[in-house]
């Protein structure tokens, strides 16, 4: 076993447990990842001791929490290379961040007849908020297709980016296909036509080094819980120039400068978009998670993930009747969504669970992506930095056994 | 055999298995052996919602007794369906409505199947009871 990965594993107590008397092999990381000790201990300390509502009171606990919350914002700002802390807005996750942009950007910039261009293999969270906003505004959603390998049809992009398109929303890495999309190229092509871009980084933030200024996207969104952080946390990064011109999404405490019945004035960025008591303990935990992710040896991690992708693809494709969606190796993360001829994914997942393997089955929150490939149900095994080669080998053997039982 | 007796018999059969593997192998066997489902009945309105896999269920009334035919695209689900059909088919709507379904707990399925699947099971039983109600059984 790789020594470095062994060290990493030691930081994740959840991985040490047994389920049904078998060692847990956790391969549902694209849904949510486990948390390292640094995150767990911060959460425990804050929940149990350092708990005071932020930005308001003068007392000690409030000041401590405010500092934790704002230092988490600074940590995220550094982690993604944003120009300013106030371009980092805390949300409850990727879904909330996209809904915020859909509403607020929609209110300010979308009118009847406009178009939002969305990738074909997106998570429902990067489809439905646009549909809701478009329905409200008389606009429509247009689809950027993927090819049979799961790659975006970049050849079609120039013609799809016509004068009606007001925003492009694509994932950095899809949660079904695990393919790294050429987001920089997309951003550049959109910008040549003065069209802003939103990148859904729910999976991307975990696997790619993000520099939003280099990428030059207008919005980048992600969740904390896939990045070894707490659930109910997330980030909307937006360029100051856009966020300034977008109206508040939700009203309440913390987002106001002054309130009267004659009219209220809103707080400056980023608080304009953070109404109500935020999940300040969770977001502090996200700060710790970002700190953890930043502390990893990038070269070691990337080599390990590449190895898992290569071996995973090779081993799985040897299985008769198994079809992986999202092929290629160079631009793929170790996330394998597949069908097996004559065997239902839910059956496989049920039996794998009994053997200790946690995998995902079903529509993967991406019905259109599955429909593109004529599927209604897939099995997905998604690996994180703490997953070992031995776990991959074990998974493949368990899968073969399960297929034999079910065929 | 009454519904209660059938359930007891199923529970006895399952008590012979020493591990989960044998139990599932048996369920899979039952699933594969399930009576073929009429193609023309694989319609949207016969689909049961609440299952991760698709389940179709239809009922026939013969001389006041209900007979169920069902199918699923997942074989473990089919195996469980087979147990439900064994339990309920051939009984009057009233008997079906009055029956307590406890074999699922007894054979350790509810505990071992995933929550979404367990919900599917609940949906199947609910649908069977709905059919019984529709055929004139009185809710107890």
Short mmCIF file of C-alpha atoms in Angstrom, two decimals:
data_model
loop_
_atom_site.label_atom_id
_atom_site.label_comp_id
_atom_site.label_asym_id
_atom_site.label_seq_id
_atom_site.Cartn_x
_atom_site.Cartn_y
_atom_site.Cartn_z
CA UNK A 1 0.00 0.00 0.00
CA UNK A 2 1.17 3.51 -0.86
CA UNK A 3 2.66 5.04 2.31
CA UNK A 4 1.36 8.48 1.61
CA UNK A 5 -2.20 7.21 1.13
CA UNK A 6 -1.86 5.21 4.36
CA UNK A 7 -1.00 8.44 6.16
CA UNK A 8 -4.02 10.13 4.62
CA UNK A 9 -6.33 7.28 5.61
CA UNK A 10 -5.25 7.58 9.22
CA UNK A 11 -6.85 11.03 9.26
CA UNK A 12 -10.32 9.65 8.42
CA UNK A 13 -11.82 7.70 11.32
CA UNK A 14 -14.98 6.82 9.35
CA UNK A 15 -12.88 4.57 7.12
CA UNK A 16 -11.88 2.31 9.99
CA UNK A 17 -15.34 0.95 10.69
CA UNK A 18 -16.94 -2.33 9.74
CA UNK A 19 -20.38 -2.73 8.20
CA UNK A 20 -22.21 -6.07 8.47
CA UNK A 21 -19.00 -7.38 9.99
CA UNK A 22 -16.96 -6.48 6.90
CA UNK A 23 -14.43 -3.66 6.55
CA UNK A 24 -16.13 -0.66 5.00
CA UNK A 25 -14.92 0.22 1.51
CA UNK A 26 -16.37 3.63 0.86
CA UNK A 27 -16.76 4.29 -2.86
CA UNK A 28 -19.54 6.85 -2.90
CA UNK A 29 -17.33 9.89 -2.65
CA UNK A 30 -18.95 11.73 -5.53
CA UNK A 31 -22.09 11.83 -3.36
CA UNK A 32 -20.33 12.85 -0.17
CA UNK A 33 -16.84 12.37 1.24
CA UNK A 34 -15.73 11.48 4.75
CA UNK A 35 -14.14 14.07 7.02
CA UNK A 36 -10.59 14.27 8.38
CA UNK A 37 -9.80 14.72 12.08
CA UNK A 38 -8.96 18.40 11.64
CA UNK A 39 -12.51 19.09 10.45
CA UNK A 40 -14.14 16.82 13.02
CA UNK A 41 -12.27 18.33 15.94
CA UNK A 42 -13.05 21.89 14.89
CA UNK A 43 -16.75 21.04 14.53
CA UNK A 44 -16.80 19.33 17.93
CA UNK A 45 -15.06 22.26 19.59
CA UNK A 46 -17.39 24.82 18.09
CA UNK A 47 -20.59 22.85 18.65
CA UNK A 48 -19.60 22.05 22.20
CA UNK A 49 -17.89 25.22 23.27
CA UNK A 50 -17.26 28.10 20.88
CA UNK A 51 -20.82 28.87 19.83
CA UNK A 52 -22.05 32.43 19.46
CA UNK A 53 -23.95 34.10 16.64
CA UNK A 54 -21.68 35.95 14.28
CA UNK A 55 -21.40 39.56 13.10
CA UNK A 56 -23.65 40.90 15.86
CA UNK A 57 -22.75 40.65 19.48
CA UNK A 58 -19.67 42.08 21.12
CA UNK A 59 -19.16 39.13 23.43
CA UNK A 60 -16.24 36.74 23.33
CA UNK A 61 -17.96 33.72 21.75
CA UNK A 62 -19.52 35.80 19.00
CA UNK A 63 -16.15 37.33 18.20
CA UNK A 64 -14.50 33.89 18.12
CA UNK A 65 -17.13 32.50 15.77
CA UNK A 66 -17.03 35.55 13.53
CA UNK A 67 -13.28 35.16 13.26
CA UNK A 68 -13.60 31.45 12.41
CA UNK A 69 -16.27 32.20 9.81
CA UNK A 70 -14.36 35.02 8.15
CA UNK A 71 -11.08 33.16 8.26
CA UNK A 72 -12.81 30.28 6.47
CA UNK A 73 -13.80 32.77 3.80
CA UNK A 74 -10.19 33.91 3.48
CA UNK A 75 -9.04 30.28 3.28
CA UNK A 76 -11.49 29.57 0.46
CA UNK A 77 -10.46 32.78 -1.30
CA UNK A 78 -6.81 31.65 -1.27
CA UNK A 79 -7.73 28.07 -2.18
CA UNK A 80 -9.50 29.08 -5.39
CA UNK A 81 -7.30 32.06 -6.20
CA UNK A 82 -10.07 34.67 -5.99
CA UNK A 83 -9.06 38.33 -6.13
CA UNK A 84 -11.12 39.41 -3.11
CA UNK A 85 -12.61 37.79 0.00
CA UNK A 86 -15.93 39.44 -0.76
CA UNK A 87 -16.19 37.50 -4.00
CA UNK A 88 -16.63 34.38 -1.86
CA UNK A 89 -20.24 33.93 -0.75
CA UNK A 90 -21.19 31.20 1.70
CA UNK A 91 -24.16 29.07 0.69
CA UNK A 92 -25.63 25.80 1.91
CA UNK A 93 -24.07 23.98 -1.04
CA UNK A 94 -23.72 23.84 -4.79
CA UNK A 95 -27.47 23.64 -5.31
CA UNK A 96 -28.13 26.78 -3.27
CA UNK A 97 -25.30 28.62 -5.03
CA UNK A 98 -26.72 27.82 -8.47
CA UNK A 99 -30.22 28.76 -7.35
CA UNK A 100 -28.86 32.04 -6.03
CA UNK A 101 -27.26 32.89 -9.36
CA UNK A 102 -30.27 31.65 -11.34
CA UNK A 103 -32.57 33.91 -9.35
CA UNK A 104 -30.41 36.93 -8.87
CA UNK A 105 -28.60 36.98 -12.22
CA UNK A 106 -31.93 36.11 -13.81
CA UNK A 107 -33.66 39.07 -12.18
CA UNK A 108 -31.01 41.49 -13.36
CA UNK A 109 -30.00 40.20 -16.76
CA UNK A 110 -32.47 37.72 -18.26
CA UNK A 111 -35.41 38.78 -20.36
CA UNK A 112 -37.94 37.10 -22.59
CA UNK A 113 -36.39 35.24 -25.51
CA UNK A 114 -32.97 34.86 -23.85
CA UNK A 115 -31.18 31.53 -23.62
CA UNK A 116 -29.11 29.76 -20.96
CA UNK A 117 -26.76 27.17 -22.42
CA UNK A 118 -26.37 24.07 -20.22
CA UNK A 119 -24.35 20.87 -20.68
CA UNK A 120 -26.21 17.70 -21.54
CA UNK A 121 -24.75 15.54 -18.78
CA UNK A 122 -25.27 17.94 -15.90
CA UNK A 123 -26.52 17.17 -12.41
CA UNK A 124 -30.17 18.14 -11.93
CA UNK A 125 -28.92 21.02 -9.75
CA UNK A 126 -27.38 22.61 -12.80
CA UNK A 127 -30.52 22.15 -14.90
CA UNK A 128 -33.63 22.72 -12.83
CA UNK A 129 -32.72 26.14 -11.32
CA UNK A 130 -32.23 27.42 -14.89
CA UNK A 131 -35.53 25.91 -15.98
CA UNK A 132 -37.33 27.62 -13.09
CA UNK A 133 -35.73 30.96 -13.85
CA UNK A 134 -36.33 30.64 -17.60
CA UNK A 135 -39.99 29.78 -17.01
CA UNK A 136 -40.30 32.94 -14.92
CA UNK A 137 -38.57 35.11 -17.46
CA UNK A 138 -39.88 33.65 -20.70
CA UNK A 139 -36.38 32.49 -21.53
CA UNK A 140 -35.26 28.98 -22.46
CA UNK A 141 -32.60 26.40 -21.71
CA UNK A 142 -30.47 25.20 -24.61
CA UNK A 143 -28.37 22.03 -24.47
CA UNK A 144 -24.70 21.60 -25.27
CA UNK A 145 -24.55 17.89 -26.20
CA UNK A 146 -21.94 15.31 -25.25
CA UNK A 147 -20.54 12.70 -27.63
CA UNK A 148 -20.52 8.93 -27.14
CA UNK A 149 -17.41 9.17 -24.96
CA UNK A 150 -19.05 11.72 -22.71
CA UNK A 151 -17.03 14.64 -24.02
CA UNK A 152 -18.77 17.95 -24.64
CA UNK A 153 -19.33 18.63 -28.33
CA UNK A 154 -16.96 21.58 -28.52
CA UNK A 155 -17.36 21.58 -32.31
CA UNK A 156 -20.98 22.66 -31.82
CA UNK A 157 -20.24 25.35 -29.25
CA UNK A 158 -19.57 28.26 -31.65
CA UNK A 159 -22.92 27.84 -33.38
CA UNK A 160 -24.79 27.32 -30.09
CA UNK A 161 -23.31 30.51 -28.63
CA UNK A 162 -25.50 32.82 -30.67
CA UNK A 163 -26.78 36.29 -29.84
CA UNK A 164 -29.57 34.96 -27.60
CA UNK A 165 -27.30 33.25 -25.06
CA UNK A 166 -26.93 35.20 -21.81
CA UNK A 167 -25.13 32.62 -19.69
CA UNK A 168 -23.31 29.30 -20.05
CA UNK A 169 -23.57 26.84 -17.14
CA UNK A 170 -21.47 23.67 -17.30
CA UNK A 171 -19.85 21.38 -14.80
CA UNK A 172 -16.11 21.24 -14.39
CA UNK A 173 -16.40 17.47 -13.95
CA UNK A 174 -19.69 15.64 -14.39
CA UNK A 175 -21.01 13.48 -11.54
CA UNK A 176 -22.04 10.69 -13.94
CA UNK A 177 -19.26 10.68 -16.51
CA UNK A 178 -16.29 11.81 -14.42
CA UNK A 179 -14.87 13.58 -17.46
CA UNK A 180 -12.97 16.83 -16.96
CA UNK A 181 -14.63 19.33 -19.26
CA UNK A 182 -12.51 21.86 -21.18
CA UNK A 183 -13.90 24.69 -19.06
CA UNK A 184 -11.16 27.19 -19.87
CA UNK A 185 -11.83 26.82 -23.55
CA UNK A 186 -15.57 27.22 -22.92
CA UNK A 187 -15.05 30.32 -20.79
CA UNK A 188 -12.81 31.87 -23.45
CA UNK A 189 -15.22 31.15 -26.29
CA UNK A 190 -18.13 32.54 -24.30
CA UNK A 191 -16.18 35.65 -23.33
CA UNK A 192 -15.30 36.35 -26.97
CA UNK A 193 -19.05 36.86 -27.31
CA UNK A 194 -19.41 38.72 -23.98
CA UNK A 195 -21.30 35.81 -22.41
CA UNK A 196 -20.61 35.05 -18.75
CA UNK A 197 -20.06 31.51 -17.48
CA UNK A 198 -20.94 29.54 -14.39
CA UNK A 199 -18.86 26.46 -13.61
CA UNK A 200 -20.43 23.80 -11.38
CA UNK A 201 -17.39 22.69 -9.44
CA UNK A 202 -19.07 20.19 -7.11
CA UNK A 203 -16.76 17.43 -8.37
CA UNK A 204 -14.12 19.69 -9.92
CA UNK A 205 -13.04 21.36 -6.69
CA UNK A 206 -12.10 17.95 -5.28
CA UNK A 207 -9.97 16.81 -8.19
CA UNK A 208 -8.58 19.86 -9.97
CA UNK A 209 -6.46 22.74 -8.83
CA UNK A 210 -8.70 25.77 -9.17
CA UNK A 211 -7.53 29.27 -9.95
CA UNK A 212 -10.65 31.24 -10.75
CA UNK A 213 -8.64 34.17 -12.05
CA UNK A 214 -6.70 31.98 -14.46
CA UNK A 215 -9.86 30.12 -15.44
CA UNK A 216 -11.53 33.53 -15.71
CA UNK A 217 -15.03 32.11 -15.16
CA UNK A 218 -17.64 34.52 -13.83
CA UNK A 219 -19.07 32.12 -11.26
CA UNK A 220 -17.64 28.97 -9.71
CA UNK A 221 -19.75 27.00 -7.24
CA UNK A 222 -19.11 24.00 -5.02
CA UNK A 223 -20.16 22.15 -1.87
CA UNK A 224 -18.19 21.58 1.30
CA UNK A 225 -19.27 18.02 1.92
CA UNK A 226 -17.63 16.54 -1.17
CA UNK A 227 -14.39 18.31 -0.25
CA UNK A 228 -14.07 16.52 3.14
CA UNK A 229 -16.07 19.28 4.81
CA UNK A 230 -19.43 19.47 6.58
CA UNK A 231 -22.79 19.03 4.87
CA UNK A 232 -24.88 22.15 4.43
CA UNK A 233 -21.90 24.25 3.42
CA UNK A 234 -20.85 25.59 0.08
CA UNK A 235 -19.45 28.43 -1.93
CA UNK A 236 -20.54 30.78 -4.62
CA UNK A 237 -17.54 32.50 -6.11
CA UNK A 238 -18.60 35.38 -8.32
CA UNK A 239 -16.67 38.16 -9.94
CA UNK A 240 -17.20 41.37 -8.04
CA UNK A 241 -18.44 43.12 -11.18
CA UNK A 242 -21.34 40.65 -11.47
CA UNK A 243 -22.16 40.24 -7.80
CA UNK A 244 -22.32 44.01 -7.36
CA UNK A 245 -24.95 44.31 -10.05
CA UNK A 246 -27.07 41.36 -8.89
CA UNK A 247 -29.96 41.99 -6.47
CA UNK A 248 -30.22 40.11 -3.15
CA UNK A 249 -31.79 36.67 -3.36
CA UNK A 250 -33.13 36.28 0.17
CA UNK A 251 -33.91 39.00 2.67
CA UNK A 252 -33.29 38.95 6.39
CA UNK A 253 -30.72 39.66 9.01
CA UNK A 254 -27.06 40.18 8.14
CA UNK A 255 -27.78 41.20 4.54
CA UNK A 256 -28.99 44.70 5.33
CA UNK A 257 -27.32 48.05 5.92
CA UNK A 258 -30.45 49.72 7.27
CA UNK A 259 -34.13 48.81 7.44
CA UNK A 260 -37.16 51.05 7.55
CA UNK A 261 -40.70 50.77 6.24
CA UNK A 262 -39.80 53.44 3.75
CA UNK A 263 -37.27 51.01 2.24
CA UNK A 264 -34.18 49.10 3.18
CA UNK A 265 -30.59 49.35 2.08
CA UNK A 266 -28.53 46.26 1.56
CA UNK A 267 -25.20 45.30 2.96
CA UNK A 268 -22.11 45.28 0.79
CA UNK A 269 -20.67 42.07 -0.62
CA UNK A 270 -20.55 39.32 0.44
CA UNK A 271 -23.16 39.74 3.20
CA UNK A 272 -25.71 41.01 0.68
CA UNK A 273 -26.14 37.35 -0.29
CA UNK A 274 -25.96 35.83 3.21
CA UNK A 275 -29.35 36.52 4.77
CA UNK A 276 -30.14 35.11 8.18
CA UNK A 277 -27.89 33.31 10.61
CA UNK A 278 -25.60 31.32 8.34
CA UNK A 279 -24.34 27.83 9.09
CA UNK A 280 -21.32 29.48 10.69
CA UNK A 281 -20.00 26.38 12.42
CA UNK A 282 -20.35 24.39 9.23
CA UNK A 283 -18.63 27.06 7.16
CA UNK A 284 -15.80 27.21 9.69
CA UNK A 285 -15.55 23.46 9.15
CA UNK A 286 -15.39 24.10 5.41
CA UNK A 287 -12.47 26.41 6.14
CA UNK A 288 -10.75 23.54 7.94
CA UNK A 289 -11.57 21.18 5.04
CA UNK A 290 -10.06 23.60 2.56
CA UNK A 291 -7.01 23.82 4.80
CA UNK A 292 -6.80 20.05 4.78
CA UNK A 293 -7.16 19.84 0.98
CA UNK A 294 -4.51 22.53 0.52
CA UNK A 295 -2.11 20.62 2.78
CA UNK A 296 -2.17 17.52 0.57
CA UNK A 297 0.82 16.79 -1.62
CA UNK A 298 -0.65 17.61 -4.99
CA UNK A 299 1.82 15.56 -7.03
CA UNK A 300 1.34 12.45 -4.87
CA UNK A 301 -2.43 12.80 -4.94
CA UNK A 302 -2.62 13.34 -8.67
CA UNK A 303 -0.37 10.36 -9.38
CA UNK A 304 -2.51 8.20 -7.10
CA UNK A 305 -5.78 9.30 -8.68
CA UNK A 306 -4.38 8.77 -12.17
CA UNK A 307 -3.34 5.27 -11.20
CA UNK A 308 -6.81 4.50 -9.85
CA UNK A 309 -8.39 5.81 -13.04
CA UNK A 310 -6.09 3.81 -15.31
CA UNK A 311 -6.38 0.57 -13.38
CA UNK A 312 -10.08 1.00 -12.73
CA UNK A 313 -10.86 1.54 -16.40
CA UNK A 314 -8.69 -1.42 -17.45
CA UNK A 315 -10.07 -3.85 -14.86
CA UNK A 316 -13.72 -2.91 -15.25
CA UNK A 317 -13.62 -3.03 -19.04
CA UNK A 318 -12.43 -6.63 -18.84
CA UNK A 319 -15.76 -7.64 -17.31
CA UNK A 320 -18.06 -9.13 -19.91
CA UNK A 321 -21.10 -7.01 -20.70
CA UNK A 322 -19.91 -4.07 -18.63
CA UNK A 323 -20.20 -0.68 -20.28
CA UNK A 324 -18.62 2.42 -18.76
CA UNK A 325 -20.08 5.83 -19.52
CA UNK A 326 -17.51 8.56 -19.85
CA UNK A 327 -14.51 6.90 -21.45
CA UNK A 328 -10.97 8.06 -21.92
CA UNK A 329 -8.29 8.11 -19.26
CA UNK A 330 -6.33 11.35 -19.59
CA UNK A 331 -9.20 13.64 -18.70
CA UNK A 332 -11.10 11.35 -16.35
CA UNK A 333 -11.23 11.08 -12.57
CA UNK A 334 -11.58 7.72 -10.80
CA UNK A 335 -15.35 7.80 -11.02
CA UNK A 336 -16.86 4.87 -12.87
CA UNK A 337 -20.53 4.84 -13.85
CA UNK A 338 -21.48 1.69 -15.67
CA UNK A 339 -24.15 -0.77 -16.63
CA UNK A 340 -23.80 -4.53 -16.80
CA UNK A 341 -25.80 -6.38 -19.42
CA UNK A 342 -28.66 -8.35 -17.93
CA UNK A 343 -28.04 -7.14 -14.37
CA UNK A 344 -29.81 -4.30 -12.60
CA UNK A 345 -27.62 -1.71 -10.87
CA UNK A 346 -29.80 -1.70 -7.75
CA UNK A 347 -29.33 -5.46 -7.37
CA UNK A 348 -25.56 -5.09 -7.69
CA UNK A 349 -25.48 -2.23 -5.18
CA UNK A 350 -27.59 -4.22 -2.71
CA UNK A 351 -25.24 -7.19 -2.75
CA UNK A 352 -22.09 -5.06 -2.79
CA UNK A 353 -23.40 -3.27 0.28
CA UNK A 354 -23.64 -6.59 2.08
CA UNK A 355 -19.99 -7.17 1.24
CA UNK A 356 -18.97 -3.82 2.70
CA UNK A 357 -18.79 -1.80 -0.52
CA UNK A 358 -20.66 1.49 -0.47
CA UNK A 359 -21.52 2.46 -4.05
CA UNK A 360 -24.30 4.43 -5.66
CA UNK A 361 -27.02 3.10 -7.92
CA UNK A 362 -29.91 4.68 -9.73
CA UNK A 363 -30.26 7.74 -11.88
CA UNK A 364 -27.43 9.62 -10.14
CA UNK A 365 -29.45 12.87 -10.04
CA UNK A 366 -28.85 13.20 -13.77
CA UNK A 367 -31.74 11.73 -15.74
CA UNK A 368 -30.88 13.57 -18.98
CA UNK A 369 -27.30 12.27 -18.82
CA UNK A 370 -28.57 8.71 -18.45
CA UNK A 371 -31.17 9.21 -21.16
CA UNK A 372 -28.40 10.40 -23.51
CA UNK A 373 -26.89 6.93 -23.23
CA UNK A 374 -30.23 5.10 -23.23
CA UNK A 375 -29.96 4.12 -19.56
CA UNK A 376 -32.36 4.31 -16.62
CA UNK A 377 -30.07 2.95 -13.95
CA UNK A 378 -26.33 2.89 -13.43
CA UNK A 379 -23.91 1.73 -10.79
CA UNK A 380 -21.33 4.30 -9.78
CA UNK A 381 -18.11 3.76 -7.85
CA UNK A 382 -16.33 7.01 -7.08
CA UNK A 383 -12.93 7.13 -5.43
CA UNK A 384 -11.39 9.73 -3.14
CA UNK A 385 -7.82 10.42 -2.21
CA UNK A 386 -8.02 7.99 0.73
CA UNK A 387 -9.11 5.02 -1.37
CA UNK A 388 -6.38 2.49 -2.06
CA UNK A 389 -5.51 0.35 -5.05
CA UNK A 390 -6.29 -2.67 -2.87
CA UNK A 391 -9.81 -1.35 -2.39
CA UNK A 392 -10.16 -1.00 -6.14
CA UNK A 393 -9.00 -4.59 -6.68
CA UNK A 394 -11.34 -5.80 -3.95
CA UNK A 395 -14.21 -3.92 -5.50
CA UNK A 396 -13.64 -5.42 -8.93
CA UNK A 397 -13.51 -8.95 -7.47
CA UNK A 398 -16.64 -8.35 -5.41
CA UNK A 399 -18.39 -6.97 -8.48
CA UNK A 400 -17.51 -10.08 -10.50
CA UNK A 401 -18.91 -12.25 -7.75
CA UNK A 402 -22.10 -10.24 -7.57
CA UNK A 403 -22.62 -10.35 -11.33
CA UNK A 404 -22.21 -14.12 -11.23
CA UNK A 405 -24.88 -14.35 -8.52
CA UNK A 406 -27.32 -12.17 -10.42
CA UNK A 407 -26.93 -13.37 -14.00
CA UNK B 1 -53.31 -22.05 3.59
CA UNK B 2 -54.09 -18.79 5.32
CA UNK B 3 -51.99 -15.68 4.83
CA UNK B 4 -50.60 -16.07 8.34
CA UNK B 5 -49.66 -19.70 7.68
CA UNK B 6 -47.89 -18.83 4.44
CA UNK B 7 -45.92 -16.17 6.24
CA UNK B 8 -44.91 -18.62 8.93
CA UNK B 9 -43.78 -21.05 6.29
CA UNK B 10 -41.66 -18.40 4.55
CA UNK B 11 -40.11 -17.42 7.87
CA UNK B 12 -39.28 -21.09 8.54
CA UNK B 13 -37.66 -21.50 5.13
CA UNK B 14 -35.52 -18.44 5.73
CA UNK B 15 -34.51 -19.54 9.22
CA UNK B 16 -32.51 -22.35 7.59
CA UNK B 17 -30.08 -19.92 6.01
CA UNK B 18 -26.93 -19.31 7.97
CA UNK B 19 -25.70 -16.18 6.21
CA UNK B 20 -26.93 -13.29 4.09
CA UNK B 21 -25.39 -14.78 0.95
CA UNK B 22 -27.57 -17.90 1.06
CA UNK B 23 -30.60 -15.80 1.78
CA UNK B 24 -30.01 -13.55 -1.21
CA UNK B 25 -29.15 -16.48 -3.46
CA UNK B 26 -32.55 -17.90 -2.60
CA UNK B 27 -34.32 -14.59 -3.23
CA UNK B 28 -32.52 -14.27 -6.58
CA UNK B 29 -33.59 -17.83 -7.44
CA UNK B 30 -37.19 -16.95 -6.64
CA UNK B 31 -36.89 -13.82 -8.74
CA UNK B 32 -35.60 -15.71 -11.76
CA UNK B 33 -38.37 -18.29 -11.42
CA UNK B 34 -41.18 -15.74 -11.17
CA UNK B 35 -44.03 -16.42 -13.57
CA UNK B 36 -43.61 -14.31 -16.74
CA UNK B 37 -45.48 -11.05 -16.75
CA UNK B 38 -47.86 -10.34 -19.65
CA UNK B 39 -46.10 -7.90 -22.00
CA UNK B 40 -49.22 -5.90 -22.70
CA UNK B 41 -49.54 -5.12 -19.00
CA UNK B 42 -46.14 -3.42 -18.79
CA UNK B 43 -47.86 -0.09 -18.86
CA UNK B 44 -47.27 3.14 -17.01
CA UNK B 45 -50.46 2.80 -14.96
CA UNK B 46 -49.33 -0.56 -13.57
CA UNK B 47 -46.03 0.86 -12.31
CA UNK B 48 -45.59 1.24 -8.58
CA UNK B 49 -43.83 4.35 -7.44
CA UNK B 50 -41.47 4.43 -4.50
CA UNK B 51 -39.09 1.74 -5.71
CA UNK B 52 -35.56 2.34 -7.01
CA UNK B 53 -36.23 -0.36 -9.56
CA UNK B 54 -39.35 -0.45 -11.69
CA UNK B 55 -42.17 -2.69 -10.46
CA UNK B 56 -45.34 -3.56 -12.34
CA UNK B 57 -48.27 -5.10 -10.50
CA UNK B 58 -51.67 -6.26 -11.79
CA UNK B 59 -54.51 -8.12 -10.15
CA UNK B 60 -57.08 -10.63 -11.39
CA UNK B 61 -60.33 -11.42 -9.63
CA UNK B 62 -61.47 -15.04 -9.91
CA UNK B 63 -64.62 -15.96 -8.03
CA UNK B 64 -64.01 -13.43 -5.32
CA UNK B 65 -60.37 -14.30 -4.86
CA UNK B 66 -57.54 -12.01 -5.93
CA UNK B 67 -54.52 -13.20 -7.89
CA UNK B 68 -51.49 -10.99 -8.34
CA UNK B 69 -49.00 -10.93 -11.17
CA UNK B 70 -45.98 -8.68 -10.99
CA UNK B 71 -42.61 -7.99 -12.50
CA UNK B 72 -39.54 -5.88 -11.95
CA UNK B 73 -36.41 -5.03 -13.88
CA UNK B 74 -34.35 -5.93 -10.78
CA UNK B 75 -34.11 -9.59 -9.87
CA UNK B 76 -33.86 -9.18 -6.07
CA UNK B 77 -37.00 -7.11 -6.17
CA UNK B 78 -38.62 -9.85 -8.25
CA UNK B 79 -37.67 -12.36 -5.58
CA UNK B 80 -39.36 -10.30 -2.93
CA UNK B 81 -42.38 -9.85 -5.18
CA UNK B 82 -42.54 -13.60 -5.51
CA UNK B 83 -42.81 -13.89 -1.72
CA UNK B 84 -45.58 -11.30 -1.64
CA UNK B 85 -47.50 -13.07 -4.38
CA UNK B 86 -47.10 -16.38 -2.57
CA UNK B 87 -48.52 -14.71 0.52
CA UNK B 88 -51.45 -12.83 -0.95
CA UNK B 89 -52.58 -14.57 -4.13
CA UNK B 90 -55.71 -16.68 -3.89
CA UNK B 91 -57.23 -14.83 -0.97
CA UNK B 92 -60.34 -12.73 -0.65
CA UNK B 93 -60.06 -8.94 -0.56
CA UNK B 94 -61.20 -9.03 3.06
CA UNK B 95 -58.49 -11.53 4.08
CA UNK B 96 -55.86 -9.44 2.32
CA UNK B 97 -56.95 -6.25 4.02
CA UNK B 98 -56.98 -7.86 7.43
CA UNK B 99 -53.57 -9.51 7.08
CA UNK B 100 -50.65 -8.28 9.12
CA UNK B 101 -47.44 -8.49 7.14
CA UNK B 102 -44.74 -9.48 9.55
CA UNK B 103 -42.65 -11.96 7.56
CA UNK B 104 -40.51 -9.21 6.09
CA UNK B 105 -39.25 -8.33 9.53
CA UNK B 106 -38.95 -11.95 10.53
CA UNK B 107 -36.79 -12.97 7.60
CA UNK B 108 -34.55 -9.96 8.12
CA UNK B 109 -35.31 -8.25 4.82
CA UNK B 110 -36.42 -4.92 6.14
CA UNK B 111 -33.28 -4.66 8.22
CA UNK B 112 -31.00 -5.70 5.39
CA UNK B 113 -32.45 -3.97 2.39
CA UNK B 114 -31.60 -0.36 1.76
CA UNK B 115 -34.13 2.24 2.91
CA UNK B 116 -35.16 3.11 -0.62
CA UNK B 117 -35.73 -0.55 -1.34
CA UNK B 118 -37.60 -1.05 1.90
CA UNK B 119 -39.85 1.79 0.84
CA UNK B 120 -40.45 -0.02 -2.40
CA UNK B 121 -41.52 -3.03 -0.42
CA UNK B 122 -43.90 -0.92 1.59
CA UNK B 123 -45.27 0.58 -1.64
CA UNK B 124 -45.86 -2.89 -3.06
CA UNK B 125 -47.80 -4.02 -0.02
CA UNK B 126 -49.75 -0.79 -0.01
CA UNK B 127 -50.69 -1.30 -3.65
CA UNK B 128 -51.81 -4.88 -2.98
CA UNK B 129 -54.03 -3.63 -0.17
CA UNK B 130 -55.38 -0.86 -2.39
CA UNK B 131 -56.42 -3.47 -4.94
CA UNK B 132 -58.14 -5.45 -2.19
CA UNK B 133 -59.98 -2.34 -1.13
CA UNK B 134 -61.00 -1.66 -4.73
CA UNK B 135 -62.39 -5.20 -4.98
CA UNK B 136 -64.76 -4.65 -2.12
CA UNK B 137 -62.77 -5.50 0.97
CA UNK B 138 -63.62 -3.27 3.90
CA UNK B 139 -60.78 -1.44 5.59
CA UNK B 140 -60.31 -2.73 9.10
#
